[in-house]
Coordinates of C-alpha atoms in Angstrom, one line a residue:
Chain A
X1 CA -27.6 26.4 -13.8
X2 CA -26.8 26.8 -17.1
X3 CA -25.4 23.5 -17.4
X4 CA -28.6 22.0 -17.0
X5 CA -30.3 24.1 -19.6
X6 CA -27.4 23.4 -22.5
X7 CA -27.8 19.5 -21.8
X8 CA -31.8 20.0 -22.2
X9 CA -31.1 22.5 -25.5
X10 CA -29.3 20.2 -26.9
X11 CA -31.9 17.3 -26.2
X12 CA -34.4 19.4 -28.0
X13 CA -32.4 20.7 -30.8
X14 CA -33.1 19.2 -34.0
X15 CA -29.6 20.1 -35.2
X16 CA -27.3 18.5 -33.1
X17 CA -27.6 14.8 -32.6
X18 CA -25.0 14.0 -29.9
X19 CA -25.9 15.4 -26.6
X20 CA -22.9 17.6 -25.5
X21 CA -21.2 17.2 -22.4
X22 CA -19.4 20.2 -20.5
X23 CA -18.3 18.5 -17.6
X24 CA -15.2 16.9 -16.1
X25 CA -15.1 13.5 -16.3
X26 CA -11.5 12.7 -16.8
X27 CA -8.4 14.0 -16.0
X28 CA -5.8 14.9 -19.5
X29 CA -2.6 16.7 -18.2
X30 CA -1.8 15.8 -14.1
X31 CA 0.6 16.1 -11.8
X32 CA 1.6 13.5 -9.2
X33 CA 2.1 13.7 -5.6
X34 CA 2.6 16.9 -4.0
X35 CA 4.4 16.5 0.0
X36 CA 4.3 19.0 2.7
X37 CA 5.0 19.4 6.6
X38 CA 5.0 21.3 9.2
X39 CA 8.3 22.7 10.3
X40 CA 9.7 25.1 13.5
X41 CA 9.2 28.4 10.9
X42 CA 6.5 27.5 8.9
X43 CA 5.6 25.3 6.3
X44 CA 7.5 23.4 3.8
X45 CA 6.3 22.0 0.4
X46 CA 7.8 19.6 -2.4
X47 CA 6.4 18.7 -5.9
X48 CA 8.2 17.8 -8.9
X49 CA 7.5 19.4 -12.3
X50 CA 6.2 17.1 -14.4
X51 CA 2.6 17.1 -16.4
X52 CA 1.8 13.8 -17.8
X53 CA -0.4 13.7 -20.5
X54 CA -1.6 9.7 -19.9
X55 CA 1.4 8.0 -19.6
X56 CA 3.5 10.1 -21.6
X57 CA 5.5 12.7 -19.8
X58 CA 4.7 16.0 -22.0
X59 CA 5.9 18.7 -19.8
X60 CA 8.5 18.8 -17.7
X61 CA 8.6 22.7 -16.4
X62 CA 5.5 22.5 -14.6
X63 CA 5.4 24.8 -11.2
X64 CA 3.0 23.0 -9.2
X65 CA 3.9 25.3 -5.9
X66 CA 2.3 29.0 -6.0
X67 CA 2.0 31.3 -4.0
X68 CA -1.1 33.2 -2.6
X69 CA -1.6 36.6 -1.2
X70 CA 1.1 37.5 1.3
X71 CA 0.6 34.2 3.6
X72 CA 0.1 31.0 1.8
X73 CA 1.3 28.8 -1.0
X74 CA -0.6 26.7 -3.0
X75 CA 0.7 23.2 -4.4
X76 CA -2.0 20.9 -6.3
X77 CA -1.8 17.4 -8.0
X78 CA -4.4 16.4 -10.7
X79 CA -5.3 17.9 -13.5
X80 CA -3.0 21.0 -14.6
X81 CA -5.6 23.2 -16.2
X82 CA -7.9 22.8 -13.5
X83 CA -5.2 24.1 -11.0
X84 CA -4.9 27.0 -13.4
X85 CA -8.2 28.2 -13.2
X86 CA -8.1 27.5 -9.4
X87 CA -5.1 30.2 -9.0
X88 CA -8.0 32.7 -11.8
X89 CA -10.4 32.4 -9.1
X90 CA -7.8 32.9 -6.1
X91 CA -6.0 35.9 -8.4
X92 CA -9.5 37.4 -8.2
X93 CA -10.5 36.6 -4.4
X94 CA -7.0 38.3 -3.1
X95 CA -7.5 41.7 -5.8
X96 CA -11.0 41.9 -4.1
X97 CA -9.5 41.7 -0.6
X98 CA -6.3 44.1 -1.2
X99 CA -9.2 46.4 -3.0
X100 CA -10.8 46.9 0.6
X101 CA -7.4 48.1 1.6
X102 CA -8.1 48.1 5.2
X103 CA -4.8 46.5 6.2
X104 CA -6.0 43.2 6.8
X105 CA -5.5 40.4 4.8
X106 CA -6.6 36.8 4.2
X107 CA -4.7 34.5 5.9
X108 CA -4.3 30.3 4.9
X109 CA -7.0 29.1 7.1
X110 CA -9.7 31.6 5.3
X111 CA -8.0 30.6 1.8
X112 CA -8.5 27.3 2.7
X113 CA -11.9 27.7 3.6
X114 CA -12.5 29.1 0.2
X115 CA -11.0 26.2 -2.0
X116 CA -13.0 23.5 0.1
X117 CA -16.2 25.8 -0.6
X118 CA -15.3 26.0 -4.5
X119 CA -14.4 22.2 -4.4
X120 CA -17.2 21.0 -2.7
X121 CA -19.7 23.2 -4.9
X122 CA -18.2 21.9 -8.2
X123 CA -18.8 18.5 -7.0
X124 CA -22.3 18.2 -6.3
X125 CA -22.7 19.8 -9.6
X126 CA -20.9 17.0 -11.2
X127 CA -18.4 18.6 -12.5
X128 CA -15.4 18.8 -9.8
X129 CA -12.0 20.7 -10.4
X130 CA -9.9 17.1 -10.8
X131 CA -7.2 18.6 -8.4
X132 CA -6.4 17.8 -5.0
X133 CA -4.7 20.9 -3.1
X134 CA -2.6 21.3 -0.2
X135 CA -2.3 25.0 1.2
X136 CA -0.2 26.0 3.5
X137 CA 0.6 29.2 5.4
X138 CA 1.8 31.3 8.7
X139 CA 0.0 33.9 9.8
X140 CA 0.6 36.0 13.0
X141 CA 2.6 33.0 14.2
X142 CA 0.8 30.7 14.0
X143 CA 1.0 27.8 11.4
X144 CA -1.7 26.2 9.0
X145 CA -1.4 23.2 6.5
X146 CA -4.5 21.9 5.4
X147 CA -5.5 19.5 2.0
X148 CA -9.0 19.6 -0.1
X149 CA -9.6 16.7 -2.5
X150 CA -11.7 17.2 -6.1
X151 CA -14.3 16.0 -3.9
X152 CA -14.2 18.1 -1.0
X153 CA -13.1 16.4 1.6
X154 CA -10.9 18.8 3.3
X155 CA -8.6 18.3 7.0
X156 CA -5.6 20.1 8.6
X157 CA -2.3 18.2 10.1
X158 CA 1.1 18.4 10.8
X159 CA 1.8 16.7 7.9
X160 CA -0.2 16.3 4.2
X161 CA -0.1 14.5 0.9
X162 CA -1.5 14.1 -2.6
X163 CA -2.2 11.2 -4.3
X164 CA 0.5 8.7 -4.5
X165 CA 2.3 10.5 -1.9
X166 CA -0.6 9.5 0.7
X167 CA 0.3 5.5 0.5
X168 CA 4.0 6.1 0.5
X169 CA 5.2 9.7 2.1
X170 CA 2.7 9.2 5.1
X171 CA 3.9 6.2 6.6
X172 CA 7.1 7.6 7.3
X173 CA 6.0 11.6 7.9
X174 CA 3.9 9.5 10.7
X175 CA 6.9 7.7 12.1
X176 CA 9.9 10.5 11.6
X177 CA 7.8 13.9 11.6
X178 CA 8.3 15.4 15.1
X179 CA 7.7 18.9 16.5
X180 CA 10.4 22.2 15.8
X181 CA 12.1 20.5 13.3
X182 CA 14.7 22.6 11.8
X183 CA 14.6 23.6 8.5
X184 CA 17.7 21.3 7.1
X185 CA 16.0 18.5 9.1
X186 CA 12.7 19.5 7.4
X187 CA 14.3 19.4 3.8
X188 CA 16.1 16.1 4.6
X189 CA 12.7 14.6 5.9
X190 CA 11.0 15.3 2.1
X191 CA 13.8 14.4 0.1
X192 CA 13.3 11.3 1.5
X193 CA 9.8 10.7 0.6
X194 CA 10.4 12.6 -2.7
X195 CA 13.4 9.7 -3.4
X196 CA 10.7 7.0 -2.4
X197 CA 8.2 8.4 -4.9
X198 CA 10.7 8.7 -7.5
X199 CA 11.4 5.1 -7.3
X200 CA 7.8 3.7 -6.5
X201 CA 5.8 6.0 -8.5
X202 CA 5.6 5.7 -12.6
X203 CA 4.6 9.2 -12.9
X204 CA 7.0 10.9 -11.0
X205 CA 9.7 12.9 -12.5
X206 CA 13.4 13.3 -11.1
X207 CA 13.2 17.2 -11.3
X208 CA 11.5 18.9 -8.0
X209 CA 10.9 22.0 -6.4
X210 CA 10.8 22.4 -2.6
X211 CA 9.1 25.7 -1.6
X212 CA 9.5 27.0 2.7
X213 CA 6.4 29.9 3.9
X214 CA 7.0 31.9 6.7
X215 CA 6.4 34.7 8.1
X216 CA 8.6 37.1 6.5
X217 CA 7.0 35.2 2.7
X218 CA 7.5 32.5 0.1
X219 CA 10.7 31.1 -0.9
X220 CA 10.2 28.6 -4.4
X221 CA 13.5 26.9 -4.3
X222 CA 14.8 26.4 -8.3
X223 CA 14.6 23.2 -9.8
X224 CA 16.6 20.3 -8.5
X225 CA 17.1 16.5 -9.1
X226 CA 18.3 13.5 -6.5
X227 CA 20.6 11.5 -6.0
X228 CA 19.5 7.6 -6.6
X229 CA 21.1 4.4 -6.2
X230 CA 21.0 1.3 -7.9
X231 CA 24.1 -0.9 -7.4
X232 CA 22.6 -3.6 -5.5
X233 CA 24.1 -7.1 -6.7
X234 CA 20.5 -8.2 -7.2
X235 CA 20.3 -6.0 -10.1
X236 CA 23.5 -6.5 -11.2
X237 CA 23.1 -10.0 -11.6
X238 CA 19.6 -11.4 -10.7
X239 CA 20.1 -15.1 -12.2
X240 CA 23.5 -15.4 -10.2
X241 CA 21.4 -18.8 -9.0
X242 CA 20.4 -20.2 -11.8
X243 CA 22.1 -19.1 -15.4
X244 CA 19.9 -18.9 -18.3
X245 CA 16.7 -18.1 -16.2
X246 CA 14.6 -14.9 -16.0
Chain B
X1 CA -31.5 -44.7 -26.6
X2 CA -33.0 -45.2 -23.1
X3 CA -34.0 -41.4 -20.7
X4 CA -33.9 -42.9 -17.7
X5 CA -33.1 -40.8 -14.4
X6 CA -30.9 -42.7 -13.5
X7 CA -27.8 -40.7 -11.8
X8 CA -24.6 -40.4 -13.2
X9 CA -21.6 -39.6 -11.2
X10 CA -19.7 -36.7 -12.5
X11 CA -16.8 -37.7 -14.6
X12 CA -14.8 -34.5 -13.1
X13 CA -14.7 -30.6 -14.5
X14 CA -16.9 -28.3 -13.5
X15 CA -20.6 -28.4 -12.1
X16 CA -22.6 -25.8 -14.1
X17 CA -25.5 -27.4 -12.5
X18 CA -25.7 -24.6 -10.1
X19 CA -25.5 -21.7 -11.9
X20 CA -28.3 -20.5 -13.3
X21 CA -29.6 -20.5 -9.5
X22 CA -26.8 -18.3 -8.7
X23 CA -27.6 -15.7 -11.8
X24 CA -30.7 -15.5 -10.2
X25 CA -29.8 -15.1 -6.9
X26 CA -27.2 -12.4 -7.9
X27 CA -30.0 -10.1 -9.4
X28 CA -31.9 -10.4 -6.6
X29 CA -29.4 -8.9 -4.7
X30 CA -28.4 -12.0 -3.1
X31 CA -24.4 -11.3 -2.5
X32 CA -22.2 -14.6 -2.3
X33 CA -19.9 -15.2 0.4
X34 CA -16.6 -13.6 0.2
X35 CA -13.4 -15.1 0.0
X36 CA -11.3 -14.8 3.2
X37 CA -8.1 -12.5 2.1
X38 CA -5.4 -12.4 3.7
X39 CA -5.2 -8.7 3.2
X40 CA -1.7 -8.2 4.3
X41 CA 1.8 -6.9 5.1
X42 CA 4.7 -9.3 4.1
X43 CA 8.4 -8.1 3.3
X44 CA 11.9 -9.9 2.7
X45 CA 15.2 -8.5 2.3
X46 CA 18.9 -10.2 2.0
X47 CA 21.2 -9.3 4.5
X48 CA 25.0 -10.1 4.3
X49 CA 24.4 -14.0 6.3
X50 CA 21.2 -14.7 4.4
X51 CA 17.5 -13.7 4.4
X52 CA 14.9 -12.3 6.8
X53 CA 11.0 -12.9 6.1
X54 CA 8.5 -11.0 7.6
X55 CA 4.5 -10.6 7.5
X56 CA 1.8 -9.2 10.2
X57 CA -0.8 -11.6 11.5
X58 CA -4.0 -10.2 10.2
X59 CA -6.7 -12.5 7.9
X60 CA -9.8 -10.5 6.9
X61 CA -13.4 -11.5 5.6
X62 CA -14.1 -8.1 3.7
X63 CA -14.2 -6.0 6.3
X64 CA -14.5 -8.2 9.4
X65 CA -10.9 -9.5 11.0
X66 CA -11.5 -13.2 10.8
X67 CA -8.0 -14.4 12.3
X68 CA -6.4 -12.1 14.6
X69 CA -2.9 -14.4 14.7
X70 CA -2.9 -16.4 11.7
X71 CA 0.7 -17.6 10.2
X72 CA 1.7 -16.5 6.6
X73 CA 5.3 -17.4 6.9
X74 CA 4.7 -20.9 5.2
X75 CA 7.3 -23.9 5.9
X76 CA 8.8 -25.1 1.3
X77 CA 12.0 -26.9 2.8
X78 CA 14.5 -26.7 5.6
X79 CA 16.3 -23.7 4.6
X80 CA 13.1 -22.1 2.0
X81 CA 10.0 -20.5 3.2
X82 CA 7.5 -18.7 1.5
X83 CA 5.2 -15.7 3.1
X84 CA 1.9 -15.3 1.3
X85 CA -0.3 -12.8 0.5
X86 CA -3.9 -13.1 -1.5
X87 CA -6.3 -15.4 -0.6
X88 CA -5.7 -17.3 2.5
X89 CA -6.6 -21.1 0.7
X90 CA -4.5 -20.1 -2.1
X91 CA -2.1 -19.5 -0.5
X92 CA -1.5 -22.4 1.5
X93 CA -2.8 -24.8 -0.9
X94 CA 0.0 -23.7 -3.2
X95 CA 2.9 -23.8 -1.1
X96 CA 1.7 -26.8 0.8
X97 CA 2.0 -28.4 -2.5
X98 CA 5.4 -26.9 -3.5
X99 CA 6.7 -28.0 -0.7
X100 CA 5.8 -31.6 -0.8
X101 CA 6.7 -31.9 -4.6
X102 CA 10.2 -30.2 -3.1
X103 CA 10.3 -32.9 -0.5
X104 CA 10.1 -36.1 -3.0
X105 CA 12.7 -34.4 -5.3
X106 CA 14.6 -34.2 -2.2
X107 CA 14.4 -38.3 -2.0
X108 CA 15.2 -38.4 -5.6
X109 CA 18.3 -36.4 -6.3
X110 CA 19.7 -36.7 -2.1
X111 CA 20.4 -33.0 -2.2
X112 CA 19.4 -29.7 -0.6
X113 CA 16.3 -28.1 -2.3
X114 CA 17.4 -24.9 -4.0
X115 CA 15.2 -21.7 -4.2
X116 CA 14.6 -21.2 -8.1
X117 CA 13.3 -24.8 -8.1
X118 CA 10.5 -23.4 -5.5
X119 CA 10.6 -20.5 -7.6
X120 CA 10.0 -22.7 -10.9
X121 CA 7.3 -25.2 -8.9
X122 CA 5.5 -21.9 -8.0
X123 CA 5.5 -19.8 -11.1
X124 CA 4.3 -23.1 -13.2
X125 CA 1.4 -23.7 -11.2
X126 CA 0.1 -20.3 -11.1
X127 CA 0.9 -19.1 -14.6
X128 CA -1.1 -22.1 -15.4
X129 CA -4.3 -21.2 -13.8
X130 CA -4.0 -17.5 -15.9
X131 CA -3.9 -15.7 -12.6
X132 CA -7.3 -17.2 -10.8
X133 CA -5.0 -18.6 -8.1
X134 CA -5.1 -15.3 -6.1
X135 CA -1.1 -16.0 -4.1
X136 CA 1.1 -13.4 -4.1
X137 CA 4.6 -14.6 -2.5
X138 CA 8.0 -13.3 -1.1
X139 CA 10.0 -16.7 -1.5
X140 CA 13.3 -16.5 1.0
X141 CA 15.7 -19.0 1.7
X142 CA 19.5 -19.9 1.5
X143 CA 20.9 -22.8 -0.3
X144 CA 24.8 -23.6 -2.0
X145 CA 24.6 -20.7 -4.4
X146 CA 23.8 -17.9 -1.8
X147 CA 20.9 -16.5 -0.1
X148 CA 18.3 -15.5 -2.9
X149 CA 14.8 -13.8 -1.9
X150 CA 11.7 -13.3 -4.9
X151 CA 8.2 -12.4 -5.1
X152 CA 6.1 -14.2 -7.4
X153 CA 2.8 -13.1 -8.4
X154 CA -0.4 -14.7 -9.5
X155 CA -0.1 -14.4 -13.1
X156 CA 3.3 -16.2 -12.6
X157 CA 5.9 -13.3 -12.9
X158 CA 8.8 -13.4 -10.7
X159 CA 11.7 -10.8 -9.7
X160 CA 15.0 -11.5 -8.2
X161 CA 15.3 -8.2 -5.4
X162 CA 17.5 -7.6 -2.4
X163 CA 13.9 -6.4 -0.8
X164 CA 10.7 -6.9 -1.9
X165 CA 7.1 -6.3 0.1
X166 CA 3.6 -7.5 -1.2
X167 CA -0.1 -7.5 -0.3
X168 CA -2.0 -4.5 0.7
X169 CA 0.3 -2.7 3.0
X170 CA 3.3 -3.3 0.6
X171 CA 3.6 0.3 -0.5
X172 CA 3.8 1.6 3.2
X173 CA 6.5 -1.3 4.4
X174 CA 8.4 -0.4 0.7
X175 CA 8.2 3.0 1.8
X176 CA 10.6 1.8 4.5
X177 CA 12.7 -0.2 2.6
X178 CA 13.6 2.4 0.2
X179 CA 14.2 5.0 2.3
X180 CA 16.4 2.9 4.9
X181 CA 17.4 -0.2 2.9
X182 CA 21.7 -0.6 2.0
X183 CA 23.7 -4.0 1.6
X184 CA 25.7 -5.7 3.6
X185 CA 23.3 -4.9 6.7
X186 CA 23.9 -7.2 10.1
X187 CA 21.2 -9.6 11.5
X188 CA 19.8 -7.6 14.0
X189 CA 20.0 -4.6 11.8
X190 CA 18.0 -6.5 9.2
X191 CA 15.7 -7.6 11.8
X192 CA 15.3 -4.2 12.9
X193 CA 14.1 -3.3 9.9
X194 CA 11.5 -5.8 8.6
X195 CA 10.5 -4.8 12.0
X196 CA 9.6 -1.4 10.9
X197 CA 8.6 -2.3 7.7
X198 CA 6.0 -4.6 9.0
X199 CA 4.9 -1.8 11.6
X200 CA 4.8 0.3 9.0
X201 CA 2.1 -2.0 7.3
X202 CA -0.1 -2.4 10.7
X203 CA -0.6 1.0 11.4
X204 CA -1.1 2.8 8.4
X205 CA -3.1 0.0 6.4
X206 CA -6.3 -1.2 7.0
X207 CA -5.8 -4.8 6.1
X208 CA -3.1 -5.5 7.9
X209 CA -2.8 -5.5 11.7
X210 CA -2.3 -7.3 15.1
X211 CA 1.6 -9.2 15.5
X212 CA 4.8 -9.5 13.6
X213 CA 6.6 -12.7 12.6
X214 CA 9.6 -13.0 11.4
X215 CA 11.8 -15.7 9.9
X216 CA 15.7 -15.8 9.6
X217 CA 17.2 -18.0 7.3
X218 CA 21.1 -18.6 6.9
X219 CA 23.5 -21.2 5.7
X220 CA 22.8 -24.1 7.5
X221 CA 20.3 -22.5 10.2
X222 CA 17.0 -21.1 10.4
X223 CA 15.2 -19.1 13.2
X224 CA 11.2 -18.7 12.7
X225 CA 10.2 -15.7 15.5
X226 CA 6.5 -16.3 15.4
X227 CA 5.2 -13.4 16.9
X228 CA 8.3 -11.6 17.2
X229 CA 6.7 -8.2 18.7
X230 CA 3.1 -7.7 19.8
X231 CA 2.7 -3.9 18.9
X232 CA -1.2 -4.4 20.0
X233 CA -2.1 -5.7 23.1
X234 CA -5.5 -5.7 24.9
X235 CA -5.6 -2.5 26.5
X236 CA -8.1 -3.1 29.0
X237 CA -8.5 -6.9 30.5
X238 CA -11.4 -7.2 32.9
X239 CA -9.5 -8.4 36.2
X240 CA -11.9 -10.7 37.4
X241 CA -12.0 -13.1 34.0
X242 CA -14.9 -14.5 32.8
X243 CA -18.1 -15.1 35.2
X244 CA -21.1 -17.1 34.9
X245 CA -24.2 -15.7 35.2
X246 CA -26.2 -16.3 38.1
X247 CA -29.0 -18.8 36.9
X248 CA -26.0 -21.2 35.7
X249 CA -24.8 -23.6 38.2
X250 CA -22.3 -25.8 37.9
X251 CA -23.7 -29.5 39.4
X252 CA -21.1 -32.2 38.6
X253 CA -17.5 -32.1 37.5
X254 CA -15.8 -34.8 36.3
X255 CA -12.3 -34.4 34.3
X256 CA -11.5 -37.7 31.8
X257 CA -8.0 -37.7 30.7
X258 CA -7.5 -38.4 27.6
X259 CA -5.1 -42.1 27.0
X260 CA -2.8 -42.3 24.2
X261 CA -4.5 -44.9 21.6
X262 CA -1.1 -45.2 19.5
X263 CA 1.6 -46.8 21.4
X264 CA 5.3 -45.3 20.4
X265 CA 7.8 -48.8 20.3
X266 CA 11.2 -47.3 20.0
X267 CA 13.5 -49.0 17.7
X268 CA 10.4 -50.5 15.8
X269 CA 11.1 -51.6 12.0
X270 CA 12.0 -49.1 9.6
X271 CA 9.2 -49.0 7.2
X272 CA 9.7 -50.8 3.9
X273 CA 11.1 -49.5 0.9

């Protein structure tokens, strides 16, 4: 609402000349793919840590997996101060709840529920939250990953991804995800798609955190590259055909 | 000086006659007809014998499936061939052409065709025509210096991999490739994979879809597995087949076989030089 009455203000001002505009409409800082799964505990997460400003990488300590309350953890893609404020708003929502102190607590699928609500709301204002956020939790047993996009689109599954991650982590989460997988299995299963990305994506970062929620909490695991190879003779000599050529 | 009407053939280039009709048509809201894209899955990768092609069988019109089984493993030369991504007329236009220029060069130096002379054919033509040839290609084949596999693009950039993917699905078969690609891999490993890579593409993109072909290419020998695996059958046939409807009734049938108008003489004369 007040939006709309700044845009007019400044249509009427005699002052300004150049109608000022408080909404999103790009991106500045982001983060790339964020990767998570179901597993026989709970739920595990991977993102790296970098925040691209553009093309340039400008930070390269950038937790992208939080947690939430006492049952979820949040990991977002897009832009970095956006996420930031998202985690304000969550900060509040969970001091509100604990405030009531009636020894429940807001478990992922209600959290969830919240971010698409905020997400979809900022959209049709036009002026989204340029994030797109996977949260995942385990409450009372049972297990929850869901994803909302800036737009608010929002869906739960065994297995979810961000951005990038969606065209090249999905295809094989779809073929080699299976029920109860253990948690070394589970680690194995996104390093893999992390070491995809790594080498496919131009924003990714060889510097990753992989986070595991279950019952008993959140574990962040501390920052960690992997391994890569590039020895194929193709590289090593690509003109072996024909000298001279490119 | 004289205006009469009379009309003059083209002397070649392009027509603009048409198109200030087409302007007009446009903002009317008059869309033209869209080009029919291959939209598509299509992978390579060396093994330790040679090369393996492979591409899914899907051509699309927008989003209408035009072709359930086409063939984008093109033929260049008896131990080349060329899948092809893009537009389907590019496509085949281009290595149709390749591979006849590679077939009188064959006359003229009496040797096997090599890959980077495809390679150069290729990335001269399209690099030529700035990138408006819409072909995106994974060239295979083997030849005396060793199996060599490249993709060319349709601004005419090439690369020299050990696996390469284009088209639409390329970034769910690569996703494959990276994860389970190594050297030195046996046929029906390599097989195996491309395989996956191509299932891969199929299920998880929209564009590409229905078989898999795949070609094997090694020193002196080449398979080509069209329709190597048929992931999607028709789930539900009707038993009975096809049935006329009651009002159509079938009052004469009479079957003319069809005689040969060109008579085969073995032996005839070779033709003249």
């Amino acid at each position: 609402m007040e939006m709309l009455m700044d845009s007019s203000q400044a249509e009427h001002s005699l002052l300004s000349s150049v109608t000022a505009s408080e909404r999103t409409l790009n991106p500045y800082v982001t983060g790339t793919s964020v990767v998570a799964i179901k597993y026989k505990d709970g739920i595990l997460m991977a993102a790296d840590m970098g925040g691209s400003y553009g093309y340039t990488l400008r930070y390269k300590s950038v937790e992208r997996l939080k947690p939430v309350g006492k049952h979820s953890l949040l990991g977002a893609s897009g832009e970095i101060s956006d996420f930031q404020e998202i985690l304000r708003y969550l900060d509040e929502l969970i001091l509100y709840d604990n405030m009531w102190d009636d020894g429940n607590s807001l478990g992922p699928k209600e959290v969830h529920s919240y971010l698409t609500r905020v997400m979809y709301n900022r959209r049709n204002k036009f002026n989204p939250l340029w994030n797109s956020l996977i949260l995942g939790g385990v409450k009372n047993g049972q297990k929850y990953l869901g994803m909302v996009s800036m737009i608010g689109v929002n869906f739960e599954d065994n297995h979810v991804a961000t951005g990038f991650g969606n065209h090249l982590a999905r295809p094989i989460l779809r073929d080699e995800w299976h029920d109860n997988l253990s948690f070394e299995d589970g680690v194995k299963l996104l390093e893999k798609c992390m070491r995809v990305l790594l080498y496919r994506d131009t924003t990714a970062v060889n510097k990753l955190q992989i986070a595991k929620i279950t019952e008993e909490g959140v574990t962040i695991s501390q920052p960690y590259s992997l391994k890569t190879f590039w020895g194929y003779s193709a590289f090593q000599n690509p003109t072996v055909g024909a000298e001279g050529s490119w | 000086m004289s205006n009469s009407a009379i009309d003059v053939p083209p002397k070649g280039g392009f027509s603009f006659d048409l198109c200030r009709r087409n302007d007009m048509l446009s903002k009317k809201g008059v869309q033209p007809p869209s080009y029919r894209k291959t939209g598509t899955t299509i992978v390579g990768l060396v093994f330790q014998d040679g090369v393996i092609l492979g591409a899914d069988t899907r051509a699309t019109e927008g989003p209408i499936v035009c072709d359930k089984n086409c063939e984008k493993i093109h033929y260049m030369a008896p131990n080349i061939y060329c899948c092809g991504a893009g537009t389907a007329a590019d496509t085949e236009a281009v290595t149709d052409m390749v591979s006849s220029q590679l077939q009188l060069h064959r006359y003229h130096t009496g040797r096997e065709s090599r890959v980077v002379t495809a390679l150069t054919l290729l990335k001269k033509h399209l690099f030529n025509y700035q990138g408006h040839v819409s072909a995106a290609l994974v060239l295979g084949g083997v030849d005396v210096t060793g199996p060599h596999l490249h993709t060319i693009y349709p601004h005419g950039s090439t690369d020299t991999l050990s696996f390469a993917t284009m088209g639409s699905g390329s970034l769910a078969a690569m996703a494959m490739f990276e994860s389970k690609y190594k050297e030195g891999l046996t046929r029906d490993e390599g097989i195996k994979l491309v395989v996956e890579a191509i299932c891969s593409g199929i299920f998880n993109d929209l564009g590409s879809g229905s078989n898999v072909d795949v070609c094997v290419i090694t020193k002196g020998h080449k398979e080509y597995l069209r329709n190597h695996l048929l992931p999607n059958p028709r789930t539900y046939v009707n038993p009975k087949g096809f049935s006329f409807t009651k009002k159509t009734e079938v009052l004469l049938t009479k079957i003319t076989p069809l005689k040969e108008k060109v008579e085969v003489i073995e032996g005839g004369d070779a033709m003249e030089e």
